[in-house]
XYZ file of C-alpha atoms in Angstrom:
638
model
C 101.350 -215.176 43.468
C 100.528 -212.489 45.886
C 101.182 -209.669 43.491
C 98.576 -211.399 41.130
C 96.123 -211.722 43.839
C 96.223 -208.259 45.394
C 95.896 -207.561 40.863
C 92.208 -209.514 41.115
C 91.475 -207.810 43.837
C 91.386 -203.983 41.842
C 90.045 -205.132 38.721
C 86.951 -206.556 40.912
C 85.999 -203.394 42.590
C 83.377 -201.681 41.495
C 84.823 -198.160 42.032
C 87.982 -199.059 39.768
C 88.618 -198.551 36.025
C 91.091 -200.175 34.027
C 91.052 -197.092 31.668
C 92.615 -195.024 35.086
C 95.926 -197.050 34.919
C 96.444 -196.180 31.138
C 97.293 -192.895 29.680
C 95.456 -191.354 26.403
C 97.011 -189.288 23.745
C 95.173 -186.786 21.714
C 94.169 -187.922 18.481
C 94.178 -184.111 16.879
C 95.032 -180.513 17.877
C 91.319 -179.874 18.128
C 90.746 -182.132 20.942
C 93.518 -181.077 22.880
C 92.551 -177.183 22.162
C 88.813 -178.007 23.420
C 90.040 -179.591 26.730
C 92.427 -176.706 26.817
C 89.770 -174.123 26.260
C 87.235 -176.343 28.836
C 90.365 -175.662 31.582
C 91.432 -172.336 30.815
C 87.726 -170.821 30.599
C 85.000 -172.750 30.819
C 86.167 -174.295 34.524
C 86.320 -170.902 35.456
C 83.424 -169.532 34.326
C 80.707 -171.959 35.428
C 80.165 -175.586 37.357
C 78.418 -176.973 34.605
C 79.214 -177.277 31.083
C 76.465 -178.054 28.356
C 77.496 -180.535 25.535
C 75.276 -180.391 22.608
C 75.808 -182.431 19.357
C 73.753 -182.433 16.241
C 75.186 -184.269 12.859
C 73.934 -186.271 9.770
C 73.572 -189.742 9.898
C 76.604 -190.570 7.915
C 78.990 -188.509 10.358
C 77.821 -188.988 13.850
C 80.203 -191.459 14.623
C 83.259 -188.598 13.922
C 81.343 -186.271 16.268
C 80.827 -189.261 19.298
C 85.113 -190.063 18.780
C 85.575 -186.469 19.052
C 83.035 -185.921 22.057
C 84.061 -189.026 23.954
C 88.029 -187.845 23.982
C 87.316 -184.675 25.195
C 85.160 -186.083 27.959
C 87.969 -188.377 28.477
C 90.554 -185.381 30.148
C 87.869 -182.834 31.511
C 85.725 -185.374 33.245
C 87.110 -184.784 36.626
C 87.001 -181.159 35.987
C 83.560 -179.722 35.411
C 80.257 -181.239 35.312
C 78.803 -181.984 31.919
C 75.435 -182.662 30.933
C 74.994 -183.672 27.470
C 72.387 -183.148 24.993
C 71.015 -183.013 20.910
C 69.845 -180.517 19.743
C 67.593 -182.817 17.646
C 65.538 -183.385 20.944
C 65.904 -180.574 22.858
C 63.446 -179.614 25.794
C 63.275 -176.452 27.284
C 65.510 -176.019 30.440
C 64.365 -173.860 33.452
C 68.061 -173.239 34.058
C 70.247 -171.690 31.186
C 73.650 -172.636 31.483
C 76.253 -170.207 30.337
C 78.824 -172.446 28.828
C 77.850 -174.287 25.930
C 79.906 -176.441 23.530
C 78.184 -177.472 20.370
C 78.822 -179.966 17.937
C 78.070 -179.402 14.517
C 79.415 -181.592 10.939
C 77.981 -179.558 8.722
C 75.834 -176.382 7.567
C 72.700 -178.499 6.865
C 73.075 -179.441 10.802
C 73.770 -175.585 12.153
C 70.485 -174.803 10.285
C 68.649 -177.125 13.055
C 70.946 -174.972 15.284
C 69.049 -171.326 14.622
C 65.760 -173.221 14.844
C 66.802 -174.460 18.339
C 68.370 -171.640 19.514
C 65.474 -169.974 21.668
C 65.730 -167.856 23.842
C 64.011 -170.237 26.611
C 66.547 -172.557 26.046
C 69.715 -170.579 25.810
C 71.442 -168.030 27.454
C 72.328 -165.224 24.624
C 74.748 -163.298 26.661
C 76.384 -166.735 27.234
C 79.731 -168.571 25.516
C 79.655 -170.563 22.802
C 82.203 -173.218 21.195
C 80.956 -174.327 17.958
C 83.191 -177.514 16.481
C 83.455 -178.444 13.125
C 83.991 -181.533 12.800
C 83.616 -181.835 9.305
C 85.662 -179.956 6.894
C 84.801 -178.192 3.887
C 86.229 -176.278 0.934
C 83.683 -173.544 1.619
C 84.404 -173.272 5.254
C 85.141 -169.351 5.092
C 81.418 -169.419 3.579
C 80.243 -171.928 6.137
C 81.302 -169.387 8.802
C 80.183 -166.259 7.793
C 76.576 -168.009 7.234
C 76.579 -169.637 10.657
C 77.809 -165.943 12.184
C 75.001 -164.294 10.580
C 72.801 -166.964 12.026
C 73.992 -165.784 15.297
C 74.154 -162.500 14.901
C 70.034 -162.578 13.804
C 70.059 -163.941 17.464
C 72.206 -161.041 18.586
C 74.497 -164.088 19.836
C 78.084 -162.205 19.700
C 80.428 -164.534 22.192
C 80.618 -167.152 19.862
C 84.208 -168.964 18.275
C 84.224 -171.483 15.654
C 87.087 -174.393 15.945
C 87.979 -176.347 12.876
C 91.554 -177.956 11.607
C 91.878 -178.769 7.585
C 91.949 -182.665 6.970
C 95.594 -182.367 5.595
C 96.845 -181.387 9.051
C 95.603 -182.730 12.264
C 98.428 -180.648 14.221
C 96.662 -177.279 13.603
C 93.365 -175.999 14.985
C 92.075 -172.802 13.662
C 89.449 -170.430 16.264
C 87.680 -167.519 14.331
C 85.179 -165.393 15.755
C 83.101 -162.468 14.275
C 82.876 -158.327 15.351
C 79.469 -156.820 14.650
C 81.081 -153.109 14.453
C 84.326 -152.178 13.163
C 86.017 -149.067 12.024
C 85.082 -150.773 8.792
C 81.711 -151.769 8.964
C 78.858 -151.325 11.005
C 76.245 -154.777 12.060
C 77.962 -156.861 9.747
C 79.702 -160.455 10.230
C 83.150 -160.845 9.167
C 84.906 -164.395 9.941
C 88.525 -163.034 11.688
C 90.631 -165.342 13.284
C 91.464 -164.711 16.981
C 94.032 -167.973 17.504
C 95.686 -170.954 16.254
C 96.836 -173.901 18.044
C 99.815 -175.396 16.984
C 102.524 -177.549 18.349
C 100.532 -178.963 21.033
C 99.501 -174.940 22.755
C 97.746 -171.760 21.321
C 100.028 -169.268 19.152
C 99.198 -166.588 21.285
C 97.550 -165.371 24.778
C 94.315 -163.768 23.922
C 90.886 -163.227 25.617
C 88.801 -165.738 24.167
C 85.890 -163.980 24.468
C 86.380 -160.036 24.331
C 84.465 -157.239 24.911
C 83.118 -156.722 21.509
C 81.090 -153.742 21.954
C 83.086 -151.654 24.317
C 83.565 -149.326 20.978
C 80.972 -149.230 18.333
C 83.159 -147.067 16.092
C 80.344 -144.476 15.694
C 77.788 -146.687 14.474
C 73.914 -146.579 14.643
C 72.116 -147.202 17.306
C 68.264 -147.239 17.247
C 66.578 -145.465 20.290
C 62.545 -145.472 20.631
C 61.974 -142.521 22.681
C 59.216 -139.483 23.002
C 59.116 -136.094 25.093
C 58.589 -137.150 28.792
C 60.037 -133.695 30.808
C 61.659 -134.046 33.189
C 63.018 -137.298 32.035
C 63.273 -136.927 28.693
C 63.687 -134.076 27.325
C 63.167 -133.458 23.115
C 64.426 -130.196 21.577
C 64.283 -128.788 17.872
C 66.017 -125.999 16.558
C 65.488 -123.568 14.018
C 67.484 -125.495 11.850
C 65.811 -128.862 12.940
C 68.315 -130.238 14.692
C 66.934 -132.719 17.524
C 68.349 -132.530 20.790
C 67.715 -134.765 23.967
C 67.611 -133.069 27.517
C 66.202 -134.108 30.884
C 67.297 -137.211 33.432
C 67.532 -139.882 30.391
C 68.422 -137.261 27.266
C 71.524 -136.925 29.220
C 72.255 -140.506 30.219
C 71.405 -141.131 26.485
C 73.975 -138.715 25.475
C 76.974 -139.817 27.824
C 76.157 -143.480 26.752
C 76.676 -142.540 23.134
C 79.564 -140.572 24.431
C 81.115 -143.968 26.031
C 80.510 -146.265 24.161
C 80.814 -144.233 21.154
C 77.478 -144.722 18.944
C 75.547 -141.984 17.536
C 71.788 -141.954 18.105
C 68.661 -142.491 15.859
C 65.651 -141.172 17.189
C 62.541 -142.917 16.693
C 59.743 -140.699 18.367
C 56.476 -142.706 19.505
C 53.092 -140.699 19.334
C 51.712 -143.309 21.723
C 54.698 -143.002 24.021
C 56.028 -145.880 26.059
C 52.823 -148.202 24.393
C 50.462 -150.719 26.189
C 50.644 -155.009 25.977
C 47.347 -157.035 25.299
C 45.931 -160.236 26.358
C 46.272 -161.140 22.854
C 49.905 -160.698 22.574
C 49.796 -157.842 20.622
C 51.319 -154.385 21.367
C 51.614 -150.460 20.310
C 53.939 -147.789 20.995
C 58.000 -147.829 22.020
C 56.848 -151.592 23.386
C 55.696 -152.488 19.821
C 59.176 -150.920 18.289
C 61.358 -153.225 20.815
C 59.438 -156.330 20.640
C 59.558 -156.370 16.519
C 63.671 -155.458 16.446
C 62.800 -151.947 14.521
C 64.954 -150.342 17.256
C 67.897 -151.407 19.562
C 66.913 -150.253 22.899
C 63.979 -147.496 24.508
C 64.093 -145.023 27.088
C 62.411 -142.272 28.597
C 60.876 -143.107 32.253
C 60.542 -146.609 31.261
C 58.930 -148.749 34.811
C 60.298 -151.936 35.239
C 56.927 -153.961 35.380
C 56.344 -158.252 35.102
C 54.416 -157.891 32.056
C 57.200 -155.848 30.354
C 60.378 -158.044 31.841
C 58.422 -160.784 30.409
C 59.283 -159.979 26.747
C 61.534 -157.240 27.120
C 65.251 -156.836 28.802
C 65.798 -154.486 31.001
C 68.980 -152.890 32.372
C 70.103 -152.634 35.802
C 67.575 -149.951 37.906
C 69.465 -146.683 37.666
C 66.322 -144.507 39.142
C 64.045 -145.043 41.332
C 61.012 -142.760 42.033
C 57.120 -143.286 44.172
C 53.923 -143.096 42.689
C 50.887 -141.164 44.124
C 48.023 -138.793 43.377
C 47.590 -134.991 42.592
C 44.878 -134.378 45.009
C 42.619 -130.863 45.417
C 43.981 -128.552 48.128
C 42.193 -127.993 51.298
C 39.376 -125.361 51.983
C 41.068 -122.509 52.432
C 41.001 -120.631 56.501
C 38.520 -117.753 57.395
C 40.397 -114.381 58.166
C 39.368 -115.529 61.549
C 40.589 -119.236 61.594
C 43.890 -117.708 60.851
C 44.009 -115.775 63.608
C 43.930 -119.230 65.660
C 46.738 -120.747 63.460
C 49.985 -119.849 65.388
C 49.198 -122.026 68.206
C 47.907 -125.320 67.945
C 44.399 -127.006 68.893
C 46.069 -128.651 72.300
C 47.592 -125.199 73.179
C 44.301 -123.323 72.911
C 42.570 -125.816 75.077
C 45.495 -125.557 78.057
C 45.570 -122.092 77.680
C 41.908 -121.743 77.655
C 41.855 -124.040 80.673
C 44.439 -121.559 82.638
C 42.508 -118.112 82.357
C 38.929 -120.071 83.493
C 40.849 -121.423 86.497
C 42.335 -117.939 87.804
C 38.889 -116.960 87.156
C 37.524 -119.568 89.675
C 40.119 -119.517 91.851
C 39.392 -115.171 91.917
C 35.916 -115.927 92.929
C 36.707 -118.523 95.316
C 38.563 -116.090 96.711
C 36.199 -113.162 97.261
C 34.245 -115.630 99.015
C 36.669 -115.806 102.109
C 37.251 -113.362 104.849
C 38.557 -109.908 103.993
C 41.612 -110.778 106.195
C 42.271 -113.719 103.182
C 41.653 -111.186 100.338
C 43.948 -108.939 101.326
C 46.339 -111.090 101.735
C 46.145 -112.751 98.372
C 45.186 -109.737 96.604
C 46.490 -107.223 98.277
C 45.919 -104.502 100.330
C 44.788 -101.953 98.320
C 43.940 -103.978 95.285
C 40.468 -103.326 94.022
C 38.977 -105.047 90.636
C 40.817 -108.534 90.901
C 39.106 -109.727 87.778
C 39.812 -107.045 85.679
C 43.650 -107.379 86.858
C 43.559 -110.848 85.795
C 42.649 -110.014 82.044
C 45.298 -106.871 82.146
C 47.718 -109.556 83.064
C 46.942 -111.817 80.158
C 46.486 -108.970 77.791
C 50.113 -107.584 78.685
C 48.125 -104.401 80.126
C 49.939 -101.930 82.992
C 48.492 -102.044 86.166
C 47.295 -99.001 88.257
C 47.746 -100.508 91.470
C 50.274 -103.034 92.121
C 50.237 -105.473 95.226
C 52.149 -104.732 98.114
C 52.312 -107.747 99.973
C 54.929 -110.663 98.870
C 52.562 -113.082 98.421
C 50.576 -110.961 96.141
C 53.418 -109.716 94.173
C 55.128 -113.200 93.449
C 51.084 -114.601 92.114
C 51.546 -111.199 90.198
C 54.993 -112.665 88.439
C 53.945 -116.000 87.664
C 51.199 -115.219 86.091
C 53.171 -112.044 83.935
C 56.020 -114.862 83.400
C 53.388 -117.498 81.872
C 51.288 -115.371 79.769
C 54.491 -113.502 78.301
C 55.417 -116.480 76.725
C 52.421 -117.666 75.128
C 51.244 -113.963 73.830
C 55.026 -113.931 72.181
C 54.821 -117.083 70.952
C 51.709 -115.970 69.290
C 52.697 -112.821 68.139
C 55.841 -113.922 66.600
C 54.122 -116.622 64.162
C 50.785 -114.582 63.327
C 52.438 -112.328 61.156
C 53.835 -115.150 59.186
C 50.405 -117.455 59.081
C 48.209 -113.909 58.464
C 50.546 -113.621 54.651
C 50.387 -117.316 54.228
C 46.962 -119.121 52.384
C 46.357 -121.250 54.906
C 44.302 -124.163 54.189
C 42.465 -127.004 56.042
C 44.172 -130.439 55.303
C 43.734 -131.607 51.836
C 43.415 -135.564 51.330
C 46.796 -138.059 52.159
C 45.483 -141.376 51.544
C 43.963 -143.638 48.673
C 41.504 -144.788 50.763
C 39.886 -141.060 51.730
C 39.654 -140.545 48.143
C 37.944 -143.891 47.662
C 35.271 -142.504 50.747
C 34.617 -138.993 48.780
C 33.286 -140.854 45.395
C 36.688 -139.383 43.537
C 37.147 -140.369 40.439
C 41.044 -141.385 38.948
C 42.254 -139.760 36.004
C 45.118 -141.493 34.179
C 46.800 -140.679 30.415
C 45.802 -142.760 27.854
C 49.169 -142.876 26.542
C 50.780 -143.820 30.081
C 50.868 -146.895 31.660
C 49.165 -145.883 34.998
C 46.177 -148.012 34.460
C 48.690 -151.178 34.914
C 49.716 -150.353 38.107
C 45.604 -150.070 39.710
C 45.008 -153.922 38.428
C 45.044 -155.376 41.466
C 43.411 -152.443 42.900
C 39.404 -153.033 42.005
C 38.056 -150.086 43.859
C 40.274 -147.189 42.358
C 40.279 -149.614 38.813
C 36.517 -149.171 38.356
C 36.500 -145.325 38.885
C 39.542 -145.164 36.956
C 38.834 -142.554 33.626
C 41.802 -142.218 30.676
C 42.208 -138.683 29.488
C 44.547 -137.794 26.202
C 47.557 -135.098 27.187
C 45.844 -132.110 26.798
C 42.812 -133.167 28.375
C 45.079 -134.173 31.496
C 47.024 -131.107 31.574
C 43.620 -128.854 31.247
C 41.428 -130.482 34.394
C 45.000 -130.462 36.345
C 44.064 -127.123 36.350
C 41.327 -126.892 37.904
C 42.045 -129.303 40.595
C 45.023 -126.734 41.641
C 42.469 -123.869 42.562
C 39.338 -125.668 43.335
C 38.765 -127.363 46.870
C 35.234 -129.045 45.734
C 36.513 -130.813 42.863
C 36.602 -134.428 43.089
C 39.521 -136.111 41.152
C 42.595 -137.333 41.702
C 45.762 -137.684 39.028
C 48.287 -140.320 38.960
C 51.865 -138.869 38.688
C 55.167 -139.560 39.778
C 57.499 -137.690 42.563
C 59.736 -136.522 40.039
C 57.069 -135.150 37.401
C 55.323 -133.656 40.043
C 58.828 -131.877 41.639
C 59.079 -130.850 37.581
C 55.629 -129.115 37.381
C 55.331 -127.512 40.718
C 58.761 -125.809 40.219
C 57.441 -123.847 36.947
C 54.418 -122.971 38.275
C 56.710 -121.408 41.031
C 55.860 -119.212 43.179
C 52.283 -118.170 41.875
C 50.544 -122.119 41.862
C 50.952 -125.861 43.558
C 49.898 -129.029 43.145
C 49.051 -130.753 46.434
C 49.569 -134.018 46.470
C 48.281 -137.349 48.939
C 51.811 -137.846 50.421
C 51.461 -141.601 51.133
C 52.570 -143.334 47.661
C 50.813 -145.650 46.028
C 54.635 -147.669 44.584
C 57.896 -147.346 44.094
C 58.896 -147.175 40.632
C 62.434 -148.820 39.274
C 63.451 -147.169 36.130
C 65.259 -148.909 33.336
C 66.308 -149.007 29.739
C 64.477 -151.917 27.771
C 66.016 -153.998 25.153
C 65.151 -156.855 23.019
C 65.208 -160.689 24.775
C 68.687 -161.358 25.085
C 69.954 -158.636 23.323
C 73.854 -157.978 23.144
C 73.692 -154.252 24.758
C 72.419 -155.590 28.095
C 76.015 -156.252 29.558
C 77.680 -153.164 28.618
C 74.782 -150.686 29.466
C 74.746 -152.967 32.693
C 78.400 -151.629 33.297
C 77.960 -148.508 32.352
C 75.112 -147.837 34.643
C 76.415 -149.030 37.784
C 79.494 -146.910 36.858
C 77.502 -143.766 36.849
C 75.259 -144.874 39.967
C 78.108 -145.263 41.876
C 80.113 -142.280 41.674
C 76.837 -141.115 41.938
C 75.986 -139.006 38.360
C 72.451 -139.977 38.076
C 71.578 -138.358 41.134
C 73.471 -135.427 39.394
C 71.808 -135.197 36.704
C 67.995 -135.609 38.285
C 68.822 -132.710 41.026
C 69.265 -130.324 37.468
C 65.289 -131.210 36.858
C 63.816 -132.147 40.109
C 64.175 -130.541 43.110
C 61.988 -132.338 46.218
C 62.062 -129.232 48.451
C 58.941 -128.547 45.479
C 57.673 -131.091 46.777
C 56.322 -128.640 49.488
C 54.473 -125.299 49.688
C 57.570 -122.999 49.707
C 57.273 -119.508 51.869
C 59.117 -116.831 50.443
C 61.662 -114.930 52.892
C 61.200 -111.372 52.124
C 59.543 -109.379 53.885
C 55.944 -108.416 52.621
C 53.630 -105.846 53.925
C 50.114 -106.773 55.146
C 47.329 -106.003 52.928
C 43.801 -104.912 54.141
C 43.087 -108.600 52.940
C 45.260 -110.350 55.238
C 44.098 -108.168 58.510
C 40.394 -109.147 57.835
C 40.822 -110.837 60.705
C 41.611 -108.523 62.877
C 39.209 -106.293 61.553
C 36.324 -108.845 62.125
C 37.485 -109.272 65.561
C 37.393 -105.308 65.945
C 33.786 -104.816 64.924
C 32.646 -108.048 66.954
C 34.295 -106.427 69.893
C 32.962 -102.804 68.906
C 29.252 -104.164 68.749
C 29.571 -106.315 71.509
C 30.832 -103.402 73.942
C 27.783 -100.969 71.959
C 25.220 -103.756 73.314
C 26.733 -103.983 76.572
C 26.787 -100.048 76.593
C 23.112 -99.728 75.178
C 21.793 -102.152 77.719
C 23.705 -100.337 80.818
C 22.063 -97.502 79.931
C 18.691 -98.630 79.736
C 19.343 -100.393 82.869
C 20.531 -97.529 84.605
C 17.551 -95.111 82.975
C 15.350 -97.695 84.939
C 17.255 -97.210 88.010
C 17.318 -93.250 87.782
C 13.227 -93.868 87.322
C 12.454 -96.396 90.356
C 15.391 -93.762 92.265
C 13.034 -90.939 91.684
C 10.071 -92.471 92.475
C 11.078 -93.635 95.540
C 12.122 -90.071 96.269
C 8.885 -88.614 95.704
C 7.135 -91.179 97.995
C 9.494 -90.491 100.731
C 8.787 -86.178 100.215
C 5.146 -87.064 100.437
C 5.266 -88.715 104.110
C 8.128 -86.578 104.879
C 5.368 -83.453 104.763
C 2.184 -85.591 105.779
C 4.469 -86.405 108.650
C 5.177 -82.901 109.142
C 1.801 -81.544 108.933
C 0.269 -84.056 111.468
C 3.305 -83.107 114.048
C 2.083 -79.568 113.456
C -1.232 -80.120 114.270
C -0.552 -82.305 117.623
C 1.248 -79.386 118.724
C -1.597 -77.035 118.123
């Protein structure tokens, strides 16, 4: 009685199933290799498993039996959410692991209709049952492959066991590339289950395109220096240099592909409000190539119907801007010490000065013993002292002599830390600052010039100031007013370029020209290769890519093209000898000095011809009263 009780007392809990104290045996070897498969992979792979079913009327029921056993042993497992593809909504979250349903080839036709790429992860694993047999299943395969392989879908196995034998389930899958073949599906079976366990340990889903046997591959590309590099030979053999033209070439080298070049006259190509495109964009988004590169910018607009690869590159936008006005040969003269120095040092003479004639104004007693005994001409001392002049009487007295040191000692220094750098700044083409920031060029009324082919205008949209002055210029017209911005300080334009193209340019123009550039960058750019949505290449470039990041190639290969230290107006370390040019300066400063001390001179002597005059005339006053004076004397006598 109490065992019957306690009996009641399970069965009327809610959280109790009578179908937990019974055990179920599989009804077929497909069941049991789908829960085995579910185990094995798909519980290690994700949390979440989708179920999707589609099926004719007439068979449904086969697919729910089916469904419902397999649910049956992996329910504790993994999470499944179920769903049919006859009603499917789009999911903001697409899962990886999928296992799909299907009775027949009428039903995988709804498949490829459903099988967006909003709803479905390409890259992701897929299970397709049949659970319907047919006589032309080797046909039924090879049309559902191609199906997939239009969707560049390439982890994909079929399960099916023939009606005459339940015990067997058969698991083919399809290789787009083969020693054999190249983008072609070919039904090949990867495993059997038998006997209650698979014939054979394999990956279930391998790396199909770790070898692509020399096959194809379509690249969109155009001549981008220093990334990408396109060379023709005599013979007209194309070649690919520069940053990407050698990634391209070692990728081909990996994964073993050879290249078709599609060059784009309207390089990398622009996207519409309308939806429509042009250019390597255009090529991509209509499947007439497999992937692009060639300084391709990972941007929204482009991720949003484009893939792109990992960021291998990363480089910082900002603007060629016009140099600075260049120095006077008398500016330069100024250069080796800066603006601060010149004031303190200034500041320094015109106190000794004051502090000479405060001291001429005290007793002789206090003279001497400041100046000196016999020291005559304090002034003139003073500026023999900063001038690193020899002095023809030196002070006697210690007080006198140590003044005398400090002031040698302090002007030593600064008159060799002048000398030592004029030399240098005299050969150099000094220049006032040019312009470092956006918003300076914005002030000055510049106008932006951008490539019409280029994709600079994107990155200004949320920029309205610099968008409205912004002007699009073909190549050559670009390259020609580039020009003219190098060598003219009045011109008032500034052109968008990159670090690295910029590094490129300024190290063949080398040693006779430079661009200056506004140093504070507008954005960091993150360049990437750009495939079709979902396409099949995007794992394996993926791997490549950080595989040459981190042992650090890329960087390799960018130092052969750009060099940063162009980046900045180089000075050449051999010696040169000064030209009449470069000692303007000094020449200037000469015959100011000469005319200066011909004025002073001039106006000494007319001074002192008015002295000799009022001299004289008081001397011929004085004879007159001297001899009046004499004569009257005389006559008193008399």
């Amino acid at each position: 009685m109490m065992r019957f009780l306690i009996l009641a007392l399970l069965i009327s809990t809610g959280n109790c199933d009578l179908s937990d104290f019974s055990s179920s045996n599989y009804s077929s070897a497909m069941s049991q290799a789908v829960v085995d498969y579910i185990l094995n992979f798909y519980c290690n792979t994700s949390s979440t498993l989708n179920i999707y079913h589609i099926s004719q009327s007439e068979y449904m029921n086969n697919n729910l039996d089916v469904m419902n056993e397999i649910l049956y042993h992996v329910k504790t497992k993994i999470v499944t959410q179920i769903d049919s593809l006859m009603d499917l909504k789009i999911s903001i979250k697409k899962e990886v692991s999928n296992l799909i349903f299907v009775d027949s080839l009428e039903s995988f036709k709804i498949i490829t209709e459903q099988l967006e790429y909003d709803n479905f992860e390409y890259q992701g694993y897929y299970l397709i049952l049949l659970t319907k047999y047919s006589n032309d299943i080797y046909m039924w395969m090879l049309k559902m492959f191609e199906a997939l392989w239009s969707k560049k879908i390439i982890n994909v196995n079929i399960l099916f066991m023939l009606p005459e034998n339940t015990n067997d389930a058969y698991m083919f899958t399809y290789y787009p590339y083969s020693r054999y073949y190249c983008e072609d599906v070919v039904p090949i079976q990867l495993n059997q289950f038998k006997d209650n366990q698979w014939m054979k340990k394999v990956d279930y889903f391998p790396k199909k395109l770790r070898n692509f046997f020399g096959c194809h591959l379509h690249v969109a590309t155009f001549n981008n220096p220093p990334f990408m590099i396109v060379k023709q030979d005599q013979n007209g053999v194309v070649t690919v240099d520069g940053v990407d033209g050698i990634l391209l070439r070692v990728l081909a080298q990996r994964l073993n592909f050879n290249v078709n070049l599609h060059m784009q006259n309207e390089l990398f190509g622009s996207i519409f409000k309308n939806g429509t495109t042009t250019g390597a964009i255009k090529m991509i988004i209509d499947s007439e190539v497999n992937f692009t590169l060639g300084f391709f910018a990972s941007m929204p607009m482009r991720d949003a119907i484009m893939q792109p690869s990992f960021v291998y590159f990363t480089t910082n936008l900002l603007w060629i801007v016009p140099p600075g006005k260049p120095r006077s040969a008398l500016e330069k003269l100024t250069n080796p010490l800066k603006y601060m120095v010149w004031v303190l040092t200034s500041i320094l003479i015109v106190i000794g000065f004051i502090v000479i004639a405060l001291i001429k104004m005290q007793p002789l007693v206090v003279q001497k013993f400041v100046f000196g005994n016999k020291t005559q001409s304090s002034g003139m001392n003073y500026i023999n002292v900063i001038l690193g002049n020899s002095l023809h009487q030196v002070a006697t007295r210690n007080f006198s002599r140590f003044m005398f040191i400090v002031a040698t000692i302090c002007f030593f220094i600064i008159r060799t830390c002048y000398s030592s750098g004029l030399v240098k700044f005299m050969q150099m083409d000094t220049r006032e600052q040019h312009i470092t920031r956006t918003s300076q060029l914005l002030e000055q009324n510049f106008t932006f010039y951008m490539k019409k082919t280029g994709t600079g205008r994107d990155y200004v949209l949320n920029m309205p100031d610099v968008l409205q002055r912004v002007k699009l210029l073909s190549n050559p017209e670009f390259d020609s007013k580039l020009k003219d911005v190098m060598i003219d300080p009045s011109y008032r334009g500034a052109f968008l370029t990159t670090t690295g193209h910029l590094a490129y340019r300024n190290r063949n123009l080398y040693p006779k020209k430079f661009h200056e550039y506004a140093p504070k960058p507008l954005y960091s750019l993150n360049i990437v290769i750009y495939m079709n949505l979902g396409s099949c290449l995007t794992v394996y470039f993926n791997e490549m890519l950080m595989e040459f990041i981190s042992n650090g190639l890329i960087n390799k290969w960018a130092s052969e093209f750009i060099d940063e230290k162009y980046l900045k107006k180089l000075v050449e370390d051999e010696l040169k000898s000064l030209t009449l040019q470069q000692l303007e300066g000094a020449f200037q400063l000469l015959i100011g000095g000469l005319v200066m001390g011909s004025f002073v001179f001039c106006l000494e002597v007319l001074i002192g011809l008015d002295v000799i005059q009022k001299i004289k005339m008081r001397k011929g006053i004085n004879s007159k009263l001297f001899k009046k004076s004499k004569k009257l004397k005389i006559f008193k006598v008399k």
